[in-house]
CSV table of C-alpha atoms in Angstrom, one decimal:
chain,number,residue,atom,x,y,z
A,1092,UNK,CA,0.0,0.0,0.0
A,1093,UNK,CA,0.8,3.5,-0.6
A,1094,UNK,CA,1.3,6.1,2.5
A,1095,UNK,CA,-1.4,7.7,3.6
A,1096,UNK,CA,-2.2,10.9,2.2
A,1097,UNK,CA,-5.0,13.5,2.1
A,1098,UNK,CA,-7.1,15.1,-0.4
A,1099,UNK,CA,-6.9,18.1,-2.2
A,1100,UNK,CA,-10.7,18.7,-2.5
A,1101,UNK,CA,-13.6,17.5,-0.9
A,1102,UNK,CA,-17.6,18.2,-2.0
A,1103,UNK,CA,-20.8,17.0,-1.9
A,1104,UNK,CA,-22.3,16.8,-5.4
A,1105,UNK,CA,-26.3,17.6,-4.6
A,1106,UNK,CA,-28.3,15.2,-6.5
A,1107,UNK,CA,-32.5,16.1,-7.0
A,1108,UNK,CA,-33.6,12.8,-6.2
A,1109,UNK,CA,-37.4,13.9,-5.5
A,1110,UNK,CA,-39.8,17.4,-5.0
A,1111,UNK,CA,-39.0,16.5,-1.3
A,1112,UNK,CA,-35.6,14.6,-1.1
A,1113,UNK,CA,-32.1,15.7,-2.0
A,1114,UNK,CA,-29.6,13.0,-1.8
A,1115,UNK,CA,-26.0,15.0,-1.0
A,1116,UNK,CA,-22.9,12.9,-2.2
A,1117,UNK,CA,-20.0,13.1,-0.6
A,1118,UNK,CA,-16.9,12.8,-2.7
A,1119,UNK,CA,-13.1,13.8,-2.6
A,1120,UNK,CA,-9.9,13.7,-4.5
A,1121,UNK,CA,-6.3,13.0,-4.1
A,1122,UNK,CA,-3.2,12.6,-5.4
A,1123,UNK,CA,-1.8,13.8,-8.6
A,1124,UNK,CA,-4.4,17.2,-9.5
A,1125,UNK,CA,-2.8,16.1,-13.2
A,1126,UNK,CA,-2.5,12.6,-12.6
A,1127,UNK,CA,-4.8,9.6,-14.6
A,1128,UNK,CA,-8.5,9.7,-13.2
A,1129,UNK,CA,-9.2,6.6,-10.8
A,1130,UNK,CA,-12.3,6.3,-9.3
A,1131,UNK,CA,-13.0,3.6,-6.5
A,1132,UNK,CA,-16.4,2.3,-5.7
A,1133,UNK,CA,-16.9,1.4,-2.3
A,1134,UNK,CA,-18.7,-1.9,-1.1
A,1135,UNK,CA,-22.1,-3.0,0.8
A,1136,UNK,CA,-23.8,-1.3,-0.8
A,1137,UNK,CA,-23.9,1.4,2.2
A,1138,UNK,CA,-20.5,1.4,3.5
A,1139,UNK,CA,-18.8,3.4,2.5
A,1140,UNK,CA,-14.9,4.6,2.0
A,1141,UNK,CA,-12.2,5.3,4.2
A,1142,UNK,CA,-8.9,7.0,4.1
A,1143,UNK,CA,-6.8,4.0,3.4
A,1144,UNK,CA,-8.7,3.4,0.4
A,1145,UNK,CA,-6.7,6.5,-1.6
A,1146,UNK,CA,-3.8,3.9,-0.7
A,1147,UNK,CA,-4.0,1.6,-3.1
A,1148,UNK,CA,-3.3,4.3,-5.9
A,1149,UNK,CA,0.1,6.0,-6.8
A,1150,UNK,CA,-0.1,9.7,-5.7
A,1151,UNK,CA,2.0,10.5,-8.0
A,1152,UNK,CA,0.6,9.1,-11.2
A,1153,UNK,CA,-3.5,9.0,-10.3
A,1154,UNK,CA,-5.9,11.5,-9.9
A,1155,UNK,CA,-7.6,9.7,-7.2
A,1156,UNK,CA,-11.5,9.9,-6.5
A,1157,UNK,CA,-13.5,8.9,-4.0
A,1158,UNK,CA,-17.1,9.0,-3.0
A,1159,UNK,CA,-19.7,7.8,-0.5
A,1160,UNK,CA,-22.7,5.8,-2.2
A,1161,UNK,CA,-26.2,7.2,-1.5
A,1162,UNK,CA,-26.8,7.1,2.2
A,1163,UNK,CA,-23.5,5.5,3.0
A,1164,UNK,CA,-20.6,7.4,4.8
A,1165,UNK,CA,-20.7,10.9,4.7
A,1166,UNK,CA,-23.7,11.3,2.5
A,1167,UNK,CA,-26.5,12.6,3.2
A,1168,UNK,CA,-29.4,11.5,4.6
A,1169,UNK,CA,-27.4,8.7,6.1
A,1170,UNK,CA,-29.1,5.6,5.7
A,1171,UNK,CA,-31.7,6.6,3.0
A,1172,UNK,CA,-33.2,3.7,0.9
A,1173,UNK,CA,-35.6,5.9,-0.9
A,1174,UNK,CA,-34.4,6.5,-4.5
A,1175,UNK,CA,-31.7,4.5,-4.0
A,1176,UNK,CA,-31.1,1.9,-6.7
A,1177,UNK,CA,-28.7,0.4,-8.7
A,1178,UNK,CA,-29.2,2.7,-11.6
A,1179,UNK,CA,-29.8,5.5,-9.2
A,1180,UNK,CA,-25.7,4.8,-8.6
A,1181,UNK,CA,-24.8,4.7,-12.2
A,1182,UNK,CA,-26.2,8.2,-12.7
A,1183,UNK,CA,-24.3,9.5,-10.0
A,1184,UNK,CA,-20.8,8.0,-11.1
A,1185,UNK,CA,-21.7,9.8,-14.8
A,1186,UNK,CA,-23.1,12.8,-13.0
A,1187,UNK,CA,-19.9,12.9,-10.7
A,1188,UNK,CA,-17.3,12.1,-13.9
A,1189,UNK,CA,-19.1,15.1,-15.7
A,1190,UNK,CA,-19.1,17.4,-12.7
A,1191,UNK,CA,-15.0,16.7,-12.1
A,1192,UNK,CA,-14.6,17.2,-16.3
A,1193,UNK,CA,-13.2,13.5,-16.6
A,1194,UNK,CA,-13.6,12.4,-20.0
A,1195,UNK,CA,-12.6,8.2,-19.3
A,1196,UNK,CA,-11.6,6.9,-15.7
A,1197,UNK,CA,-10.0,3.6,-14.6
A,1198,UNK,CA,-12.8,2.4,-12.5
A,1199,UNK,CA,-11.8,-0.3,-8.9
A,1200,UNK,CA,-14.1,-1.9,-7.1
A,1201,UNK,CA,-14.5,-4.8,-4.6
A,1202,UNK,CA,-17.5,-6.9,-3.5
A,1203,UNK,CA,-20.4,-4.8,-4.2
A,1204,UNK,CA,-18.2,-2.8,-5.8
A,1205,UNK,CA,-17.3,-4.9,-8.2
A,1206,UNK,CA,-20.8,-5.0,-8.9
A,1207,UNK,CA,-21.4,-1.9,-9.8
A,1208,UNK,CA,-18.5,-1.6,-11.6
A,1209,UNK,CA,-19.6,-3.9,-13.7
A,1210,UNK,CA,-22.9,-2.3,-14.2
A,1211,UNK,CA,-21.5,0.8,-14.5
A,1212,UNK,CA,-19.2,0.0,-17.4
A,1213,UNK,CA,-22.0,-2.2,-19.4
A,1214,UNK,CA,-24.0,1.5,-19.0
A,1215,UNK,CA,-21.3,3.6,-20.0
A,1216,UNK,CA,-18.3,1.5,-22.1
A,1217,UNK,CA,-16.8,4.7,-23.7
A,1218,UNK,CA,-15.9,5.9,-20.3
A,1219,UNK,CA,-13.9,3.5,-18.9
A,1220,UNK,CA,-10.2,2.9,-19.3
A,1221,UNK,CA,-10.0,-0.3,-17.0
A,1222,UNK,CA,-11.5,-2.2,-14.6
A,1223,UNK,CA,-9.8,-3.6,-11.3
A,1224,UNK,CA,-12.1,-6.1,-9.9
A,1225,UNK,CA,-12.2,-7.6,-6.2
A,1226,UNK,CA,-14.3,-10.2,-4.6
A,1227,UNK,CA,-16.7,-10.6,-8.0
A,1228,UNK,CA,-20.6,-10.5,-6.9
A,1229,UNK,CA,-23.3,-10.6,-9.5
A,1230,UNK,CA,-25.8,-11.2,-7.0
A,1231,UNK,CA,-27.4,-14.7,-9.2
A,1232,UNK,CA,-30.6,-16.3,-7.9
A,1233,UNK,CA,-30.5,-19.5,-9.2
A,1234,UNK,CA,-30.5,-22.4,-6.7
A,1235,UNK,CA,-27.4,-23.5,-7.8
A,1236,UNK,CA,-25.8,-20.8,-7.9
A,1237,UNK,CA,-27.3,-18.4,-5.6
A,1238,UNK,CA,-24.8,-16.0,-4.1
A,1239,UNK,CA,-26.8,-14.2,-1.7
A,1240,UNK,CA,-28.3,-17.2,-0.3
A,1241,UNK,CA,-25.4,-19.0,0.0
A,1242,UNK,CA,-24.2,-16.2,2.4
A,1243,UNK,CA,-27.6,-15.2,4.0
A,1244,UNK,CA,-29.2,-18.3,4.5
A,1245,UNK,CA,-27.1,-21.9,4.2
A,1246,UNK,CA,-23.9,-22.2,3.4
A,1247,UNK,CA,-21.1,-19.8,5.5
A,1248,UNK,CA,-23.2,-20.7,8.4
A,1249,UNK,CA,-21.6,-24.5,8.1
A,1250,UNK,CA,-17.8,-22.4,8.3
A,1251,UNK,CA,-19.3,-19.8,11.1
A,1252,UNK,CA,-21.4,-21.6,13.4
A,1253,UNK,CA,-20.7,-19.6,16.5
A,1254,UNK,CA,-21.6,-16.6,14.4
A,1255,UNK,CA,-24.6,-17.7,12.6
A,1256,UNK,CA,-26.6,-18.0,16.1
A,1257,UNK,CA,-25.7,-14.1,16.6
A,1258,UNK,CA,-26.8,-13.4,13.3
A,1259,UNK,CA,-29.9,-15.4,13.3
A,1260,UNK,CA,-30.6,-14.5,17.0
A,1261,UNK,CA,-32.9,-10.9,16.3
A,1262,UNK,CA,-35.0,-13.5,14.6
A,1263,UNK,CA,-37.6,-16.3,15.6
A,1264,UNK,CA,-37.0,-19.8,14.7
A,1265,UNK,CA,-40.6,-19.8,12.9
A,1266,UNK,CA,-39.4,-16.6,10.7
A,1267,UNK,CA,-35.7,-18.0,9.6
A,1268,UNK,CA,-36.9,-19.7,6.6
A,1269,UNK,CA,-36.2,-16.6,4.3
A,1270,UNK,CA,-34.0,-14.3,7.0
A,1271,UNK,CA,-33.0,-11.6,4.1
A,1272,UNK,CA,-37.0,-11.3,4.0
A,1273,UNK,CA,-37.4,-11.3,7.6
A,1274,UNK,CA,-34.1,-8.8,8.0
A,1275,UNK,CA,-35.9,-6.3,5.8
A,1276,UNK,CA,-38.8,-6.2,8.3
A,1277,UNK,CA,-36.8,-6.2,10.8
A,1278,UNK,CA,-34.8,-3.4,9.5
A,1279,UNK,CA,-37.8,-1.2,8.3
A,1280,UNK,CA,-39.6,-1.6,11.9
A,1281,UNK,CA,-41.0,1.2,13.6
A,1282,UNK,CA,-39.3,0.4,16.6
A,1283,UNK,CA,-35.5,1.8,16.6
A,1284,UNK,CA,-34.3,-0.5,18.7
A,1285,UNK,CA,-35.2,-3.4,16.7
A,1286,UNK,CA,-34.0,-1.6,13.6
A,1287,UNK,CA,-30.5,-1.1,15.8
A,1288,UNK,CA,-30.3,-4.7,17.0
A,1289,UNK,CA,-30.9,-6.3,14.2
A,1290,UNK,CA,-29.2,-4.0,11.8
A,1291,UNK,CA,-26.1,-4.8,14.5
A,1292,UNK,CA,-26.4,-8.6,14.0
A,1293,UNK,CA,-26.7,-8.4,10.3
A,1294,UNK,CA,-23.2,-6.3,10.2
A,1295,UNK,CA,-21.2,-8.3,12.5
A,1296,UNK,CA,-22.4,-11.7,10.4
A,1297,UNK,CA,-20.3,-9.7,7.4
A,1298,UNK,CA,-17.5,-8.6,9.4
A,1299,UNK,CA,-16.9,-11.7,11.1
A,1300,UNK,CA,-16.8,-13.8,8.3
A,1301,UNK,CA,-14.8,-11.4,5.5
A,1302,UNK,CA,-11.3,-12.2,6.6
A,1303,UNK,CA,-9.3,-15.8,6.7
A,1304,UNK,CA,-8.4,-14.9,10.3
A,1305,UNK,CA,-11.2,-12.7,12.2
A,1306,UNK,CA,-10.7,-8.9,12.5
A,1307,UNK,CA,-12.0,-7.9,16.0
A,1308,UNK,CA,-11.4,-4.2,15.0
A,1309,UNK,CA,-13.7,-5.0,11.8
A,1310,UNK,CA,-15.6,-6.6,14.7
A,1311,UNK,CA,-16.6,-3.6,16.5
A,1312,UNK,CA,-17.1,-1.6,13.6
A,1313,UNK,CA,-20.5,-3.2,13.3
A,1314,UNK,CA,-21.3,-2.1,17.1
A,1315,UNK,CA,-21.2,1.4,15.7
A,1316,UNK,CA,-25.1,2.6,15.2
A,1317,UNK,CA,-24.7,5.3,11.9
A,1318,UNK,CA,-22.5,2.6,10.4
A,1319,UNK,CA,-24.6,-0.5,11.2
A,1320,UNK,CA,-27.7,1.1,10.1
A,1321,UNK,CA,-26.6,2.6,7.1
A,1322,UNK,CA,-24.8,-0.6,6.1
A,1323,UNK,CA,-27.2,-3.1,7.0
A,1324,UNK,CA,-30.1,-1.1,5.6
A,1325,UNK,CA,-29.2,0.0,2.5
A,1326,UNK,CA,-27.6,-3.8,1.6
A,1327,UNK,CA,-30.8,-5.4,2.7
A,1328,UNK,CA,-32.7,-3.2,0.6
A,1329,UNK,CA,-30.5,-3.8,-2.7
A,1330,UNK,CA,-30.7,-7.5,-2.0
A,1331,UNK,CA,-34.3,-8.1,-1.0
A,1332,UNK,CA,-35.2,-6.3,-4.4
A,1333,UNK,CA,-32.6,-8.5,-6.3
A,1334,UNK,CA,-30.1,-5.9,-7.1
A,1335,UNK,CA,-32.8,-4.0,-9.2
A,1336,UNK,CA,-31.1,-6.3,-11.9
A,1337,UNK,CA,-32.2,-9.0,-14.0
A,1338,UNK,CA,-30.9,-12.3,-12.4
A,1339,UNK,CA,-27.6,-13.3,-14.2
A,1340,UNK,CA,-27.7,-9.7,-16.2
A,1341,UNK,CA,-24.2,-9.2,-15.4
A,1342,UNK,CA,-22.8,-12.2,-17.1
A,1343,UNK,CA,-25.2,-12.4,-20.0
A,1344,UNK,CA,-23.5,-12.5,-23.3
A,1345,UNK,CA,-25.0,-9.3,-24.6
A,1346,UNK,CA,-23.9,-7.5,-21.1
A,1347,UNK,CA,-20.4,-9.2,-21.3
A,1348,UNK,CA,-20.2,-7.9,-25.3
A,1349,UNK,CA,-20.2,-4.4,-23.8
A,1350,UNK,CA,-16.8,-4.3,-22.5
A,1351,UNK,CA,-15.2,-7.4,-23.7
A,1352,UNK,CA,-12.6,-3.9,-25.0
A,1353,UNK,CA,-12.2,-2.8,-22.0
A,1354,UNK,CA,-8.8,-4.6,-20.1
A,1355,UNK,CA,-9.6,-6.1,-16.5
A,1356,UNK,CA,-8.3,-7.3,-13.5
A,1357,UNK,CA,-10.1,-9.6,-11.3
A,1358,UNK,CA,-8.3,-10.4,-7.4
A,1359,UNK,CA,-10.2,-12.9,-5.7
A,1360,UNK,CA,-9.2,-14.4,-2.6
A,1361,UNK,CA,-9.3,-18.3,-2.3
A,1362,UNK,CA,-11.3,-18.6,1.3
A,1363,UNK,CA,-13.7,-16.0,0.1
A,1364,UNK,CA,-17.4,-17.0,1.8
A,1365,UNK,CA,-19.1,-13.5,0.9
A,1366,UNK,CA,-18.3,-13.6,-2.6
A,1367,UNK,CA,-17.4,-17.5,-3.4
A,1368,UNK,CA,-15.0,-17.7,-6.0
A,1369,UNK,CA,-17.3,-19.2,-8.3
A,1370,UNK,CA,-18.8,-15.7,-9.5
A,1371,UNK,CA,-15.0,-14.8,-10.2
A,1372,UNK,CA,-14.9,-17.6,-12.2
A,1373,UNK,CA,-17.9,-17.5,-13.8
A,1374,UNK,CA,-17.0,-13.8,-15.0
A,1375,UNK,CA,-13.8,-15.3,-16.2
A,1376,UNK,CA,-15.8,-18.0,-18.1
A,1377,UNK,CA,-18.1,-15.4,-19.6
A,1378,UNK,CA,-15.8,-13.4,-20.6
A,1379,UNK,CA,-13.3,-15.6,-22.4
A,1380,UNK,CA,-16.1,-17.2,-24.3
A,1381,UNK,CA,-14.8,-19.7,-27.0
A,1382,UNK,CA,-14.2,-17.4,-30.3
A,1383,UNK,CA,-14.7,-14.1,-28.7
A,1384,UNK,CA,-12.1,-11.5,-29.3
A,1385,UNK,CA,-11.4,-9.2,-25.7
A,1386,UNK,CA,-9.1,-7.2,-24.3
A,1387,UNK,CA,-6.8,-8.6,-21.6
A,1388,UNK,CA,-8.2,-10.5,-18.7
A,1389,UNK,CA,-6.1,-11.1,-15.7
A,1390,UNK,CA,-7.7,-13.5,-12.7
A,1391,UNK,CA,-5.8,-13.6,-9.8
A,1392,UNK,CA,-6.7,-16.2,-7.2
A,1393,UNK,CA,-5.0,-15.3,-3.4
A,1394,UNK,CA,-4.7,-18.3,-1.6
A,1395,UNK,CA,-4.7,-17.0,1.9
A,1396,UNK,CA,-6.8,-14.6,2.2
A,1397,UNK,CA,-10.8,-14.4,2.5
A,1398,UNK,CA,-12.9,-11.4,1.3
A,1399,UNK,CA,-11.3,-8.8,2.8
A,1400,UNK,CA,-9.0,-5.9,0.7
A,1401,UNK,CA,-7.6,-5.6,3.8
A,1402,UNK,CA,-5.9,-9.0,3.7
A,1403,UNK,CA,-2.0,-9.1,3.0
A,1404,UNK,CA,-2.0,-10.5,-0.3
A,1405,UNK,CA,-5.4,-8.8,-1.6
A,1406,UNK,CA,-3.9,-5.8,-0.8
A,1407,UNK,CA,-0.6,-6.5,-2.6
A,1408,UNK,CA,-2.5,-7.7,-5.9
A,1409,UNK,CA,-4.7,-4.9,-5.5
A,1410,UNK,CA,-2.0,-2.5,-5.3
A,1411,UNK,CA,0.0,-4.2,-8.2
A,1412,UNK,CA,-3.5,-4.8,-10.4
A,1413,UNK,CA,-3.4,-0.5,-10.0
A,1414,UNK,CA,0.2,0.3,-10.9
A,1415,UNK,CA,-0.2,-1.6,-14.0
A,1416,UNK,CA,-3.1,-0.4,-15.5
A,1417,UNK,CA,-1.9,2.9,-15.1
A,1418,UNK,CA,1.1,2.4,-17.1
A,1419,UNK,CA,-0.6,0.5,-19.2
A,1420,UNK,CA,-3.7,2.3,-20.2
């Protein structure tokens, strides 16, 4: 990782999202005021970035933006799910590009992220130089291959047992058959201390399960109330409404046709039970379709590490995924 620095310019980019509701975007830059434009899309959806997140970027080479999702981080109002969709996000990353004067952009993004990366760059191909990809999620529905419910429902809870009975405990046995159904209620109660406990449970689930070895400072970030509702909100509501996507829209041939030109790097750690390696794969699959002419695809596999970007060697590919397509592109 690079050292820590701080931005140059900070803003909120005010974005009409109704007569009555104004979401406010909060977004800064760093680095190089000349340097190649960089933008990084945080993950959840709804949590938002952090100052270590400029580090994975060469200040001297990038122009470095960041920005906080709606209702995530610093944006405003915190924890708003109203007018806040997938698409609603694309518009902002073109509304922001156009407000900052940035003609193309290397676009990064992990987890969620990488999602709307994705999304973002089947939307707007012209406008994107590269794509550094972490922890792929496509959020599929399919029994077989369901992402979310592998997470959510069965699957990590057979690696986490000890934390699946926190995570399941805001809800009664009788209501656990469909817990992403019964979080949203949960979530979207009148009562704030069931939103609060439950919105707690949900985050600590995430954070005690994205690493190889658990981060107790990750840990306590979920005890935090702005963060944990904000986060468990606003990812409850993508999920319980599928991603406002089709399901498998993100690796559908005429999606994947979009930006087959555009080069990519995909880091993906091994032990990863947020975002199962499978979806990496399955990108890499899509992509590299039999016949089909693209633009280089790198796939990185870490083998100890989890989901994390904070992990050692997701951090290292990360960094070294950046450096080259900056030279490079």
């Amino acid at each position: 990782m690079y050292p820590p620095i701080e931005p140059f310019e900070t803003g909120q980019l005010e974005v009409l999202a109704s007569p009555t509701l104004v979401h406010s975007l909060y977004y800064e830059i760093s680095g190089n005021k000349d340097g190649v434009p960089v933008v990084f899309l945080h993950g959840g959806p709804g949590g938002g970035v952090s100052p270590k997140d400029r580090q994975f970027f060469d200040p001297a080479k990038y122009k470095i933006v960041l920005f906080d999702q709606r209702g995530a981080g610093k944006s405003t109002p915190s924890a708003c799910i109203e007018h806040n969709t997938t698409w609603d996000l694309v518009a902002d990353i073109e509304r922001l590009r156009e407000k900052l004067a940035i003609d193309k952009w290397h676009v990064f993004g992990g987890s969620w992220g990488s999602t709307l990366s994705l999304v973002y760059a089947q939307t707007h191909p012209t406008r994107v130089r590269s794509l550094v990809l972490r922890g792929i999620f496509t959020l599929r529905k399919r029994l077989s291959e369901c992402e979310l419910r592998f997470f959510y429902q069965e699957g990590a809870s057979h690696l986490f047992p000890e934390e699946w009975d926190l995570y399941v405990a805001p809800v009664e046995p009788a209501k656990r058959g469909n817990l992403m159904a019964t979080y949203h209620d949960l979530l979207t109660s009148p009562d704030e201390k069931t939103r609060l406990r439950a919105a707690k449970a949900w985050c600590r689930w995430e954070m005690a399960t994205s690493r190889l070895i658990v981060s107790e400072e990750s840990i306590k970030e979920a005890e935090n109330d702005k963060f944990a509702a904000a986060f468990a909100g606003i990812e409850n509501h993508y999920f319980v409404n599928e991603g406002f996507m089709r399901d498998g829209q993100l690796l559908e041939e005429q999606s994947i046709a979009k930006i087959r030109h555009i080069p990519t790097i995909v880091v993906q750690g091994r032990y990863d039970v947020v975002c199962p390696a499978t979806t990496a794969w399955a990108l890499k699959s899509a992509w590299e379709t039999s016949g089909a002419v693209h633009a280089p695809f790198k796939f990185y596999i870490v083998p100890d590490a989890g989901h994390s970007s904070r992990e050692p060697g997701i951090e290292k590919k990360l960094v070294e995924a950046a450096d080259e397509v900056v030279e490079k592109y």
